[in-house]
Coordinates of C-alpha atoms in Angstrom, one line a residue:
M1 CA -104.0 299.3 -32.5
D2 CA -104.8 295.6 -34.4
N3 CA -102.6 294.1 -31.9
L4 CA -104.2 296.5 -29.3
S5 CA -106.9 294.8 -30.2
E6 CA -105.5 290.8 -30.1
A7 CA -103.9 291.4 -27.1
L8 CA -106.6 292.6 -25.3
E9 CA -108.3 289.5 -27.0
K10 CA -105.4 287.5 -25.5
L11 CA -105.9 289.3 -22.0
K12 CA -110.4 288.3 -21.0
L13 CA -108.7 284.5 -22.2
A14 CA -105.8 284.9 -19.8
S15 CA -107.2 286.4 -17.6
T16 CA -109.5 283.6 -16.9
D17 CA -106.8 280.8 -16.4
S18 CA -104.4 283.1 -15.3
A19 CA -101.3 282.5 -17.1
T20 CA -98.6 284.1 -15.8
D21 CA -96.8 285.0 -19.2
S22 CA -99.9 284.7 -21.3
V23 CA -100.9 288.3 -19.2
E24 CA -97.9 289.5 -18.9
S25 CA -97.4 290.0 -22.3
C26 CA -100.8 291.2 -23.4
L27 CA -100.3 294.3 -20.1
D28 CA -96.6 295.5 -21.5
C29 CA -98.7 295.6 -25.2
L30 CA -101.3 297.7 -23.2
L31 CA -99.0 299.8 -21.4
K32 CA -97.3 300.1 -25.3
A33 CA -100.3 301.4 -26.6
L34 CA -101.0 303.7 -23.8
A35 CA -97.6 305.3 -23.8
N36 CA -98.0 305.1 -28.0
N37 CA -101.5 307.4 -28.0
N38 CA -103.5 307.4 -24.6
T39 CA -106.4 308.3 -24.5
E40 CA -107.4 306.8 -27.6
A41 CA -105.9 303.5 -26.4
S42 CA -107.8 303.8 -22.6
V43 CA -111.1 304.5 -25.1
K44 CA -110.2 301.4 -27.1
I45 CA -109.8 299.5 -23.3
Q46 CA -113.1 300.7 -22.4
E47 CA -115.0 299.0 -25.8
M48 CA -114.1 295.9 -25.8
G49 CA -114.9 296.2 -21.7
V50 CA -111.2 295.2 -20.2
L51 CA -111.9 297.1 -17.5
P52 CA -114.0 294.9 -15.0
L53 CA -110.8 292.0 -15.4
L54 CA -109.2 294.5 -13.8
P55 CA -109.9 293.5 -10.1
T56 CA -108.5 290.3 -10.5
L57 CA -105.7 290.7 -11.8
L58 CA -104.6 293.6 -8.9
N59 CA -103.3 289.9 -6.9
P60 CA -101.4 291.1 -4.7
Q61 CA -99.2 287.8 -4.7
S62 CA -99.0 288.4 -8.2
S63 CA -95.8 289.4 -9.8
C64 CA -98.2 291.6 -12.9
T65 CA -100.0 293.6 -9.8
P66 CA -97.3 296.5 -10.4
K67 CA -98.0 296.5 -14.3
V68 CA -102.3 296.5 -13.7
A69 CA -101.8 299.9 -11.5
N70 CA -99.3 301.6 -14.3
I71 CA -102.0 300.3 -16.5
I72 CA -104.5 301.8 -13.7
A73 CA -103.0 305.8 -13.4
E74 CA -102.3 305.7 -17.2
L75 CA -106.6 305.0 -18.3
A76 CA -107.0 307.8 -15.4
K77 CA -104.9 310.1 -16.6
N78 CA -108.1 310.7 -18.7
E79 CA -111.8 313.2 -17.0
F80 CA -114.0 310.0 -19.5
M81 CA -112.2 306.8 -17.5
R82 CA -112.4 308.2 -13.6
S83 CA -115.8 306.7 -13.0
P84 CA -115.4 303.8 -15.2
C85 CA -112.3 302.8 -12.9
V86 CA -114.9 303.3 -9.8
E87 CA -117.5 301.7 -11.3
A88 CA -116.1 298.4 -12.4
G89 CA -114.9 297.6 -8.6
L90 CA -111.1 299.0 -9.4
I91 CA -110.8 301.3 -6.4
P92 CA -111.6 298.2 -3.4
P93 CA -108.4 295.6 -4.5
L94 CA -106.3 298.8 -5.2
V95 CA -106.9 300.1 -1.2
Q96 CA -106.2 296.8 -0.5
L97 CA -102.9 297.0 -2.0
L98 CA -101.5 299.5 -0.3
N99 CA -101.0 296.6 3.0
S100 CA -98.2 295.7 0.4
A101 CA -94.7 295.4 1.0
D102 CA -93.7 295.7 -2.2
Q103 CA -92.3 299.4 -3.2
E104 CA -93.2 299.2 -6.9
V105 CA -97.1 297.7 -5.1
L106 CA -96.8 300.5 -3.4
L107 CA -95.7 303.5 -6.4
Q108 CA -98.1 302.2 -9.3
T109 CA -101.2 301.8 -6.8
G110 CA -100.1 305.5 -5.6
R111 CA -100.2 306.6 -9.0
A112 CA -103.9 304.7 -9.8
L113 CA -106.0 305.9 -7.1
G114 CA -104.0 309.6 -7.3
N115 CA -105.1 309.5 -10.4
I116 CA -108.3 308.2 -10.6
C117 CA -109.3 311.3 -7.3
Y118 CA -108.8 314.2 -9.6
D119 CA -110.7 316.3 -10.4
S120 CA -112.8 312.8 -9.7
H121 CA -116.5 313.3 -7.0
E122 CA -116.5 309.3 -7.9
G123 CA -113.1 308.5 -7.3
R124 CA -112.4 310.4 -4.1
S125 CA -115.9 309.1 -2.2
A126 CA -114.5 305.0 -3.6
V127 CA -111.1 306.0 -1.7
D128 CA -112.5 307.7 1.7
L129 CA -115.3 305.0 1.2
A130 CA -112.8 302.7 1.7
G131 CA -109.9 303.4 3.8
G132 CA -107.0 304.5 1.1
A133 CA -106.0 307.9 2.7
Q134 CA -105.5 306.8 5.9
L135 CA -103.6 303.9 4.8
V136 CA -101.3 306.2 2.3
A137 CA -100.8 308.7 5.5
E138 CA -99.7 305.9 7.9
H139 CA -97.4 305.4 5.4
I140 CA -96.1 309.2 5.0
K141 CA -95.5 308.5 8.7
S142 CA -93.6 305.4 8.6
L143 CA -91.0 306.5 5.2
F144 CA -90.5 310.6 5.8
Q145 CA -87.4 309.6 7.7
N146 CA -85.5 307.9 4.9
T147 CA -83.8 310.1 2.6
E148 CA -83.3 306.7 -0.8
P149 CA -83.8 308.6 -3.7
E150 CA -86.8 305.8 -4.5
N151 CA -88.2 306.4 -0.9
E152 CA -88.3 309.5 -1.9
K153 CA -90.5 308.5 -5.2
L154 CA -92.8 307.1 -3.1
L155 CA -93.7 310.4 -0.4
T156 CA -94.1 312.2 -4.0
V157 CA -96.8 310.2 -5.1
F158 CA -98.4 309.6 -1.7
C159 CA -98.4 313.6 -0.9
G160 CA -100.0 314.1 -4.6
M161 CA -102.3 311.2 -3.8
L162 CA -103.2 313.4 -0.4
M163 CA -103.8 316.1 -2.6
N164 CA -106.1 314.8 -5.7
Y165 CA -108.2 313.0 -3.2
S166 CA -108.1 316.8 -0.6
N167 CA -108.2 319.4 -3.0
N168 CA -111.4 322.1 -3.0
N169 CA -113.0 319.2 -0.7
D170 CA -113.6 320.8 3.0
S171 CA -114.9 317.4 4.6
L172 CA -111.8 315.5 3.1
Q173 CA -109.5 318.2 3.0
A174 CA -110.7 318.1 7.5
Q175 CA -110.8 314.2 7.6
L176 CA -106.7 314.4 6.5
I177 CA -106.4 317.3 9.3
N178 CA -107.6 315.2 11.6
M179 CA -105.8 312.0 11.2
G180 CA -102.6 314.1 12.0
V181 CA -100.8 315.0 8.9
I182 CA -100.0 318.0 8.9
P183 CA -97.3 317.4 11.6
T184 CA -95.8 315.0 9.4
L185 CA -95.3 317.1 6.2
V186 CA -94.3 319.6 8.0
K187 CA -91.3 317.4 9.4
L188 CA -91.1 316.0 5.7
L189 CA -90.7 319.5 4.5
G190 CA -87.7 319.5 6.7
I191 CA -85.9 316.7 6.1
H192 CA -86.1 316.3 1.6
S193 CA -85.8 319.9 1.4
H194 CA -83.4 319.3 -1.5
N195 CA -85.5 317.1 -3.4
T196 CA -87.7 320.0 -6.4
A197 CA -90.6 316.9 -7.0
L198 CA -90.8 316.3 -3.0
T199 CA -90.5 319.6 -1.7
E200 CA -93.2 321.2 -5.1
M201 CA -96.3 318.3 -3.6
C202 CA -95.8 319.1 -0.2
L203 CA -96.5 323.2 -0.4
I204 CA -99.3 322.4 -2.8
A205 CA -101.2 319.9 -0.2
F206 CA -99.8 322.7 2.3
G207 CA -101.4 325.1 0.0
N208 CA -104.5 323.0 -0.5
L209 CA -105.5 322.5 3.6
A210 CA -104.0 325.9 5.4
E211 CA -107.2 327.1 3.5
L212 CA -109.2 325.2 6.0
E213 CA -109.7 327.6 9.5
S214 CA -109.2 324.5 11.7
S215 CA -105.7 323.6 10.2
K216 CA -104.5 327.2 11.2
E217 CA -104.0 325.7 15.3
Q218 CA -102.3 322.5 13.5
F219 CA -99.8 324.6 12.0
A220 CA -99.5 326.9 14.9
S221 CA -97.6 324.0 16.8
T222 CA -94.9 322.9 14.3
N223 CA -92.5 325.0 12.7
I224 CA -93.8 325.6 9.7
A225 CA -92.4 328.7 10.1
E226 CA -89.1 328.6 9.9
E227 CA -89.8 325.7 8.0
L228 CA -91.0 328.1 4.7
V229 CA -88.6 330.8 5.4
R230 CA -85.8 328.8 5.2
L231 CA -87.4 326.7 1.5
F232 CA -87.7 330.6 1.0
Q233 CA -84.4 331.7 1.4
K234 CA -83.0 329.1 -0.6
Q235 CA -85.7 329.7 -4.3
T236 CA -84.4 332.2 -6.8
E237 CA -87.0 330.9 -9.4
H238 CA -90.1 333.1 -9.4
E239 CA -92.3 329.5 -9.7
K240 CA -90.8 328.4 -6.8
K241 CA -91.2 331.4 -4.6
E242 CA -95.4 332.0 -5.8
M243 CA -95.5 328.0 -4.7
I244 CA -94.2 329.1 -1.3
F245 CA -96.0 332.5 -1.3
E246 CA -99.1 330.5 -1.9
V247 CA -98.3 328.7 1.6
L248 CA -97.4 332.0 3.1
A249 CA -101.2 333.9 2.6
P250 CA -103.4 331.6 4.3
L251 CA -101.4 330.5 7.1
A252 CA -100.7 334.7 7.9
E253 CA -104.2 335.3 8.6
N254 CA -103.1 333.3 11.9
D255 CA -102.0 335.7 14.5
A256 CA -99.6 333.1 15.9
I257 CA -97.9 332.0 12.7
K258 CA -97.7 335.9 12.4
L259 CA -95.1 336.5 15.2
Q260 CA -93.6 332.9 13.9
L261 CA -93.0 333.7 10.8
V262 CA -91.7 337.1 11.7
E263 CA -89.7 335.9 13.9
A264 CA -88.2 333.4 11.3
G265 CA -87.1 336.2 9.6
L266 CA -90.0 336.6 6.7
V267 CA -89.4 340.1 6.8
E268 CA -86.1 340.2 5.9
C269 CA -86.4 338.0 3.0
L270 CA -90.0 340.2 1.8
L271 CA -87.6 343.6 2.2
Q272 CA -85.1 342.1 -0.3
V273 CA -88.1 340.9 -2.5
V274 CA -88.5 344.6 -2.8
A275 CA -85.7 345.8 -3.4
Q276 CA -84.4 343.2 -5.8
T277 CA -88.0 344.4 -7.7
V278 CA -88.8 347.9 -7.8
D279 CA -87.5 348.9 -10.2
G280 CA -88.7 345.5 -12.7
E281 CA -91.0 345.9 -15.4
R282 CA -91.0 342.5 -15.9
E283 CA -94.1 340.9 -15.3
E284 CA -93.2 338.5 -12.5
D285 CA -91.1 341.5 -11.0
I286 CA -94.9 343.8 -10.7
A287 CA -95.3 339.8 -9.4
Q288 CA -93.3 339.1 -6.5
L289 CA -93.3 343.1 -5.8
K290 CA -97.4 342.8 -5.1
T291 CA -97.3 339.0 -3.5
S292 CA -94.4 340.2 -1.5
S293 CA -95.2 344.3 -0.2
D294 CA -99.6 342.5 0.6
L295 CA -98.1 339.7 2.4
M296 CA -96.1 342.7 4.8
V297 CA -99.4 344.2 5.9
L298 CA -100.7 341.1 6.4
L299 CA -98.1 340.8 9.0
L300 CA -98.5 343.7 10.7
L301 CA -102.6 342.6 11.5
G302 CA -101.1 341.4 14.2
D303 CA -100.8 343.1 18.0
E304 CA -98.0 341.4 18.5
S305 CA -96.1 340.6 15.2
M306 CA -96.5 344.5 14.8
Q307 CA -95.1 345.1 18.4
K308 CA -92.9 344.2 17.8
L309 CA -91.5 345.5 13.7
F310 CA -91.9 348.6 15.2
E311 CA -90.2 348.4 18.3
G312 CA -91.0 351.7 19.4
G313 CA -90.3 353.7 16.6
K314 CA -86.8 352.5 16.0
G315 CA -86.7 349.7 13.9
S316 CA -85.3 349.0 11.1
V317 CA -88.4 347.5 9.5
F318 CA -90.9 350.7 10.1
Q319 CA -87.3 352.4 9.0
R320 CA -87.3 351.3 5.0
V321 CA -92.0 350.9 5.6
L322 CA -91.9 354.3 5.3
S323 CA -89.3 355.3 3.1
W324 CA -92.6 353.5 0.4
I325 CA -95.1 356.0 0.7
P326 CA -93.1 358.7 -0.7
S327 CA -91.7 356.3 -4.3
H328 CA -92.8 356.3 -7.7
N329 CA -93.7 353.0 -7.3
H330 CA -97.5 352.8 -6.5
Q331 CA -98.2 349.3 -5.5
L332 CA -95.2 350.3 -2.4
Q333 CA -96.5 353.4 -1.4
L334 CA -100.3 352.1 -0.9
A335 CA -98.2 349.4 1.2
G336 CA -96.4 352.0 3.0
A337 CA -99.3 353.3 3.6
L338 CA -101.3 350.9 5.1
A339 CA -98.4 349.7 6.7
I340 CA -98.6 352.9 8.7
A341 CA -102.7 352.1 9.3
N342 CA -101.4 348.7 10.6
F343 CA -98.5 350.6 13.4
A344 CA -101.3 353.5 14.2
R345 CA -103.2 350.7 16.3
N346 CA -102.3 351.7 19.8
D347 CA -101.9 355.3 21.2
G348 CA -98.5 354.9 21.9
N349 CA -96.9 354.2 18.3
C350 CA -99.8 357.0 16.7
I351 CA -98.4 359.3 19.1
H352 CA -94.9 358.4 18.5
M353 CA -95.3 358.6 14.2
V354 CA -97.4 361.8 14.1
D355 CA -94.3 363.7 16.6
T356 CA -91.9 362.5 13.8
G357 CA -93.0 363.8 10.9
I358 CA -95.3 361.1 9.1
V359 CA -98.0 363.2 8.8
Q360 CA -95.5 365.0 6.5
K361 CA -95.7 362.2 4.0
L362 CA -99.2 361.0 4.3
L363 CA -100.3 364.9 3.2
E364 CA -97.7 365.0 0.8
L365 CA -99.1 361.2 -0.7
L366 CA -101.8 362.3 -1.2
D367 CA -101.8 365.8 -2.6
R368 CA -99.9 363.8 -5.2
H369 CA -102.8 361.4 -5.6
V370 CA -105.5 364.1 -6.2
E371 CA -104.5 365.0 -9.7
E372 CA -103.2 360.9 -10.5
G373 CA -106.1 359.6 -8.5
N374 CA -105.0 356.3 -7.8
V375 CA -108.7 355.2 -5.2
T376 CA -106.3 352.4 -3.7
V377 CA -103.3 354.7 -2.9
Q378 CA -106.2 357.9 -1.7
H379 CA -107.8 355.4 0.7
A380 CA -104.9 353.6 2.3
A381 CA -103.5 357.1 3.4
L382 CA -106.7 358.4 4.0
S383 CA -106.6 355.2 6.4
A384 CA -103.1 355.8 8.0
L385 CA -104.5 359.9 8.8
R386 CA -107.6 358.6 10.7
N387 CA -105.7 355.9 13.0
L388 CA -103.5 358.7 13.3
A389 CA -105.9 361.3 14.7
I390 CA -107.5 359.0 17.5
P391 CA -105.3 360.3 20.5
V392 CA -106.7 363.1 21.8
V393 CA -102.7 364.7 21.3
N394 CA -102.4 364.8 17.9
K395 CA -105.8 366.4 16.6
S396 CA -104.7 369.6 17.3
K397 CA -100.9 368.4 15.8
M398 CA -102.7 367.0 13.1
L399 CA -104.6 370.4 12.2
S400 CA -101.8 372.4 12.5
A401 CA -100.4 370.4 9.9
G402 CA -102.9 371.1 7.4
V403 CA -104.5 367.7 7.6
A404 CA -108.0 369.4 7.2
D405 CA -107.1 371.1 4.3
V406 CA -105.9 367.8 2.3
V407 CA -108.6 365.9 3.3
L408 CA -111.1 368.7 1.6
K409 CA -109.3 368.1 -1.5
F410 CA -111.2 364.5 -1.9
L411 CA -114.8 365.9 -1.2
Q412 CA -115.2 365.7 -5.5
S413 CA -114.5 362.1 -5.1
E414 CA -116.9 359.7 -6.2
M415 CA -115.5 356.8 -5.2
P416 CA -117.4 355.0 -1.7
P417 CA -114.2 354.2 -0.2
V418 CA -112.8 356.8 -0.6
Q419 CA -115.6 358.9 0.8
F420 CA -116.1 357.0 3.8
K421 CA -112.9 357.0 4.8
L422 CA -112.6 360.8 4.6
L423 CA -115.3 361.1 6.4
G424 CA -114.5 358.9 9.6
T425 CA -110.7 361.2 8.9
L426 CA -112.1 364.5 9.9
R427 CA -114.5 362.9 12.4
M428 CA -111.8 362.0 13.9
L429 CA -110.1 365.3 13.8
I430 CA -112.4 367.7 15.0
D431 CA -113.8 364.9 18.7
T432 CA -112.6 367.4 21.5
Q433 CA -111.6 370.5 18.6
A434 CA -114.2 373.4 19.8
E435 CA -111.3 375.6 16.4
A436 CA -111.7 372.9 14.1
A437 CA -115.1 372.1 14.6
D438 CA -116.3 375.8 13.9
Q439 CA -114.1 376.0 10.4
L440 CA -115.6 373.1 9.9
G441 CA -118.9 373.5 10.5
T442 CA -119.3 377.4 8.8
N443 CA -118.3 375.5 5.0
G444 CA -120.5 374.9 3.4
K445 CA -119.4 373.6 0.6
L446 CA -118.6 370.3 3.0
V447 CA -122.1 370.6 4.6
E448 CA -123.7 370.2 1.3
R449 CA -121.8 367.5 -0.2
L450 CA -123.0 366.1 3.5
V451 CA -126.1 366.1 3.2
E452 CA -126.1 364.9 -0.5
W453 CA -124.1 361.6 1.3
C454 CA -126.9 361.4 3.8
E455 CA -128.9 360.1 1.2
A456 CA -126.4 357.8 -0.1
K457 CA -128.9 354.6 0.1
D458 CA -126.0 352.0 -1.9
H459 CA -123.8 352.6 0.6
A460 CA -124.9 352.5 3.7
G461 CA -121.1 353.2 5.2
V462 CA -121.0 356.7 3.6
M463 CA -124.4 357.6 5.2
G464 CA -123.4 357.0 8.4
E465 CA -120.5 358.7 8.3
S466 CA -122.2 361.4 7.8
N467 CA -124.5 361.9 9.5
R468 CA -122.0 361.3 12.1
L469 CA -119.4 363.9 11.0
L470 CA -123.1 366.3 11.0
S471 CA -123.9 365.6 14.5
A472 CA -120.2 365.9 15.4
L473 CA -120.0 369.5 13.3
I474 CA -122.9 370.8 16.1
R475 CA -121.5 368.3 19.2
H476 CA -117.6 369.3 19.0
S477 CA -118.7 373.5 17.8
K478 CA -121.0 374.6 20.2
S479 CA -122.0 377.2 17.2
K480 CA -124.7 379.2 15.9
E481 CA -123.3 380.0 13.5
V482 CA -123.3 376.1 12.4
V483 CA -126.3 375.1 13.2
R484 CA -127.1 377.4 10.5
T485 CA -124.8 376.9 8.0
V486 CA -126.7 373.2 8.9
I487 CA -130.3 374.6 8.9
Q488 CA -129.7 376.2 5.8
G489 CA -128.0 373.5 4.1
G490 CA -130.4 371.3 4.9
G491 CA -129.2 369.3 7.3
V492 CA -131.7 368.6 10.4
K493 CA -134.1 366.6 8.3
H494 CA -131.4 363.7 7.7
L495 CA -130.1 364.5 11.9
V496 CA -133.7 363.8 12.5
T497 CA -133.8 360.9 11.2
M498 CA -130.4 359.4 12.5
A499 CA -131.8 359.7 15.7
T500 CA -133.8 356.4 15.1
S501 CA -130.6 354.7 14.2
E502 CA -130.8 350.8 15.5
H503 CA -126.9 352.0 16.8
M504 CA -128.1 354.0 19.9
I505 CA -124.6 355.5 19.8
M506 CA -125.8 357.2 16.3
Q507 CA -129.2 358.0 18.2
N508 CA -127.3 359.5 21.3
E509 CA -125.2 362.3 18.7
A510 CA -127.2 362.8 16.5
L511 CA -130.4 363.8 20.2
V512 CA -127.3 365.5 21.3
A513 CA -126.9 367.9 18.3
L514 CA -130.6 368.2 18.1
G515 CA -130.5 369.8 21.7
L516 CA -128.4 372.0 20.5
I517 CA -129.8 373.4 17.8
A518 CA -133.2 373.8 19.5
A519 CA -131.1 375.3 22.5
L520 CA -129.4 378.1 19.8
D521 CA -131.5 378.3 17.6
L522 CA -135.5 377.1 17.2
V523 CA -136.6 379.4 15.6
A524 CA -134.4 378.8 12.2
A525 CA -134.8 375.6 12.9
E526 CA -138.4 375.2 13.7
K527 CA -139.9 374.6 10.1
D528 CA -137.4 372.1 9.4
F529 CA -138.6 370.4 12.6
V530 CA -142.3 370.0 12.1
G531 CA -141.2 368.6 8.5
A532 CA -139.5 365.9 10.1
S533 CA -142.0 364.8 12.6
L534 CA -139.3 365.3 15.4
V535 CA -141.7 365.6 18.2
S536 CA -143.4 362.3 17.1
V537 CA -139.6 361.0 16.6
L538 CA -139.5 361.4 20.7
H539 CA -142.8 359.6 21.1
K540 CA -141.7 356.9 20.4
L541 CA -137.9 357.4 21.4
L542 CA -140.1 357.5 24.5
S543 CA -142.5 355.3 24.5
D544 CA -140.0 351.6 23.6
E545 CA -138.9 349.8 26.6
R546 CA -136.2 349.3 24.4
S547 CA -134.6 352.2 24.7
A548 CA -131.5 352.8 26.4
P549 CA -131.3 355.3 29.0
E550 CA -129.3 358.1 27.2
I551 CA -131.8 358.0 24.5
K552 CA -134.8 358.6 27.1
Y553 CA -132.9 361.5 28.9
N554 CA -131.6 362.6 26.1
S555 CA -135.0 363.0 24.8
M556 CA -136.6 364.6 27.2
I557 CA -134.3 367.0 27.5
L558 CA -134.9 368.2 23.8
I559 CA -139.0 367.7 24.3
C560 CA -138.5 370.7 27.1
S561 CA -136.5 372.7 24.0
V562 CA -139.6 372.6 22.1
M563 CA -141.7 373.6 24.0
G564 CA -141.1 377.5 23.1
S565 CA -141.7 376.6 19.5
E566 CA -145.5 377.3 19.0
P567 CA -146.3 374.3 17.1
L568 CA -143.7 371.7 18.6
H569 CA -145.8 372.2 21.7
K570 CA -149.0 372.3 20.4
E571 CA -147.8 368.5 18.7
V572 CA -146.5 368.1 21.9
Q573 CA -149.4 368.4 23.7
S574 CA -151.7 366.4 21.0
L575 CA -149.5 362.9 21.5
E576 CA -150.1 363.3 25.3
F577 CA -146.5 363.6 26.1
I578 CA -147.2 363.8 30.2
D579 CA -148.2 359.9 30.4
V580 CA -145.2 358.4 28.9
V581 CA -143.3 360.4 30.8
S582 CA -145.2 360.3 34.2
K583 CA -144.1 356.3 34.2
L584 CA -140.2 357.0 33.1
R585 CA -140.2 358.6 37.5
A586 CA -140.3 355.3 38.1
H587 CA -136.9 354.7 35.9
E588 CA -134.3 352.6 37.3
N589 CA -131.5 354.3 36.3
K590 CA -131.4 358.0 38.2
T591 CA -130.8 360.4 35.7
V592 CA -134.0 359.4 33.6
S593 CA -136.2 358.8 37.0
H594 CA -134.6 362.8 38.0
Q595 CA -134.9 364.2 34.4
A596 CA -138.9 362.5 34.1
S597 CA -139.7 364.7 36.7
L598 CA -138.1 367.7 36.1
T599 CA -139.4 367.4 32.0
E600 CA -142.7 366.3 33.6
Q601 CA -143.1 369.6 35.6
R602 CA -142.6 371.2 32.6
L603 CA -145.3 370.1 30.7
T604 CA -147.5 370.0 33.4
A605 CA -146.5 374.0 33.4
Q606 CA -146.5 375.2 30.2
S607 CA -150.2 372.5 29.3

């Protein structure tokens, strides 16, 4: 340290008379001290006020310049030195040095700027202001085809500099994207895939930029998919595969890139990883299994990529994914069920899958999880069943296979995501299926649970689906027994509330169900209708100009249906419905105006 103090004093004197030899030996001493104990030497250099001397030493013509830049790079490895480097005015002269043709000057300058930018807002802002990133990007564009070792070293430093410059900073990432660095880096990756350090730097830069939505289009116009798949196939180490996964995941969110990845053969790589890690117990095996199966599911979210892999239900990928469902591994069961849910996104696929016995596999999986109770697997398997139940031709087949019975085993679940999917599956199954709606609608335990969930204020999804299923049971069964079960279970008030929903489809479903209750058993429902203020709800719906024509039509039908009840009739009279209804005779929708005339006659006749 004494030598360092002496060298620093000498440097202060030498820098004023620019005696190159004495400056050079001082710089060597500084570099030695920094190599020996970087933190201690950095503190000393700052204390002795040497930083402000360095800009004058960053002279493009001087032979000392690479050493000065190297010293700055070493100093900036310490977080506490980055802001002082900026304050000492080092950034503008460093950025000027990027115009040099000397390889060593460029290398040390790139290191210095990269280290100053690392996790430093001040550093990045100063480099941005001086236009440093633009110069570095231009260097990469002009050098990327050169495979000489010295050049690859320089490219690695420059890629690292851009990475540190833009890491976690959306606006600086957008700036790099606008400069067009993505196509250059993709080409660079293809040419230098043999160079581990440069490849890693490229991957980290991609991971950085791929988070930004605006980058996806640029990536999609390159051959990034082929390059990443080719690189992935070469890797044997877990860490390297993970690095590529980290780039693939954000890129695969883009549908065009999903298809490119499928065409480049990524799926085969993923299936291979799954096969290699499924029985592994090491942490890295478990991690790779999860990442690769999750990525597989993500690729199936794109319509084109999904259809390509389905191949009319004969695709080898589709068959492999099916084999995951009976697996003993929860992660694979989950991915298998989610993959089926993703394949089940159009009627053709759904019909084919139901005809080839997939429902049975899903039911067996659910049966295994009634006791084991893995919530994510339950949720995924129910999602798949719900999607499969959408085509009309599948409903009766799935009901015959016992889907409703297995789904009802999860009625006791306390997990909102499972409750939500369970309700959606049952609602899809009974759509247009009178017998099934009748059977489920007279199941007291189910109706009781639905009424309970209709009050799940903390879970809007569960609350909405419960209301919709309650209404569906009545609408599809048109059964007096179902109506009685719902009245006894306390469901009427929830259907009245549902009629005031902000979603028109739910309003309509509620009004049709209430109309059926009034038509099938008005006497039993009368007390609940009064208690839930049904008549005033209908008055509001008819008076509200924003109500859709169907809502107005079904509200008038319901008014006519409740006129047979004395207390409800009195309420209708007291609210002067006749005024609201007579105005609707002039409604632009013919069905509404016609119903208004009929309703007005009914109200007049019974007043």
